[in-house]
């Protein structure tokens, strides 16, 4: 677009009158992911050496404009964008290592969690709390954290937000830069409103998506405007909540834009109509669109470059890796003691702390879900900084959670969970899973979290499933079963467990406890001769003491790329109600190592084994191998090539190698092979070190979805010369 004639006359008049040189302003509109095109425009502006005197931005324009105003170049911002994990940033996904074992288990089971107040299910305020974005902005603007007024930034700056109570616009030109930008960019339904000085703010695009009037009011003479707003779209394109909200906002902005464009001396409109406001996965192509649009206006930009002062030796912003914290102030977390917050954040004062460690501490605190948001800032203090922390406590203590699942053992299931935090104490959690499906189950848990001290827990659960097994492995002596190699059995187990638990480092857990089991195994396939009732093989009550030792630093439970996993357990069954019961011990362990071979390829090597001391009269508490499950009860171990519980014995050893290739985003192809032995006296005889008696291979197509892993498995056993197809849908529970 040609340069406005008024602009040329202004330049001539300024030169003639020898007055102060005209000021160049830059206005950046909102537009969600489309606003990444702003960075492409800034790259071209930088390449011409053009010095901007004032920046105004709304929403994503505030994010890009605020960082540019703090001293970042267009190329630096481009580098950040190309390496950013937008999915983690937007969805507030926390690293797995920020969560305790209990928090991991909860987050890796449920698909959806909704507040439950006054016996009513409520919708959440937004998809994301915006905490990860605030953390990133705070880290990136640390070098200007001492600046209170945005006029004093390397480039003067302001951004626009909307007061959600009054509907009025709010211009942020002072205060905390990261907080102001977050408020301006709080897109409704996507991010929670941001509280500043007692007021709640959302995306500034609701009231002023192109703040040129406010920019001109600050004495700017010439304005370059970059507009990434969409035109109104058709009904076919209104296929999401964000699209509908964007359309509603566009009703007003489209009517206003013609007048605002007339006030813009150089109007740049990148062609980003084919992108949505949440298309952050297409960041690279959006950046290119912005660069192309700026190059199309290169002649006008060059004329500006000749008339305005050029940037002289701009130094790139160097990121800091640590900070001296001389004092810590906490405001607004009356429900939680100071020691709790500092303990979770692993902070002591005074202390020099790396920004990475500080980020991990913040993640640790947010992973508790006791806080909606954590606002913090660094204030100069005593040749270092005061860390001022203002947590917003999460008052939603009651949640309803949901999940769905299907596998070949438990079959289809839908889970409804009720979770109550602070039921009796400030640090407790009460949880009830009710699982509906072909096999009705429940899981009740109560846990008092004392961190690295001894925590206390109760668990009561009911498991139920059907499986075809060899009856001779657990029910010898039944004449009616002579010659029967496989029978469909019903397994019902009620268990009640009390335990104490402590953590060493956060990834290391020791559990000690006692357990009561009531195990009933029956079959409706064969009936009792006397009364034609289903044949009951086992109906026993057992009492045991247990010990568990776990180490888990995998970065992802279902699709790990790195880390170790160790699981060791021992169960000492001391009494039971069968006539021939004698105490016995079962113990088994698992060790696996995962590492990344290349950007796309990951491998996991694992080995596991178990043994029985004494004689298990029930046999069904022996080790049972087969299937592809992750949440089996008792000593049931997955083993590809065989159906669940196809191999049962007192001892076992197993080794597995797996290759996981990430075909494209969230789609994986897995190839694996496992082999091992299942027998009695396996370890004393030395048979465990021989060529495996049982082997299996598998090819899995897996998708990492919102409901959990979706896996289609083809598996084959050379010994059986048979193949199986297995399906798993959703998180395991």
XYZ file of N, CA, C and O in Angstrom, residues 52 189 193 208 668:
20
model
N 11.543 2.233 15.939
C 10.179 2.545 16.352
C 10.230 3.325 17.658
O 10.982 2.995 18.571
N -12.646 -18.029 27.143
C -12.798 -19.485 27.070
C -11.473 -20.215 26.934
O -11.378 -21.376 27.301
N -9.584 -15.179 33.133
C -9.352 -13.749 33.336
C -8.173 -13.516 34.277
O -7.875 -14.346 35.145
N -11.035 -3.015 21.957
C -10.144 -2.220 21.105
C -9.047 -3.128 20.557
O -7.982 -3.258 21.149
N 2.069 -42.736 16.641
C 3.247 -43.548 16.889
C 3.082 -44.946 16.303
O 1.972 -45.499 16.260
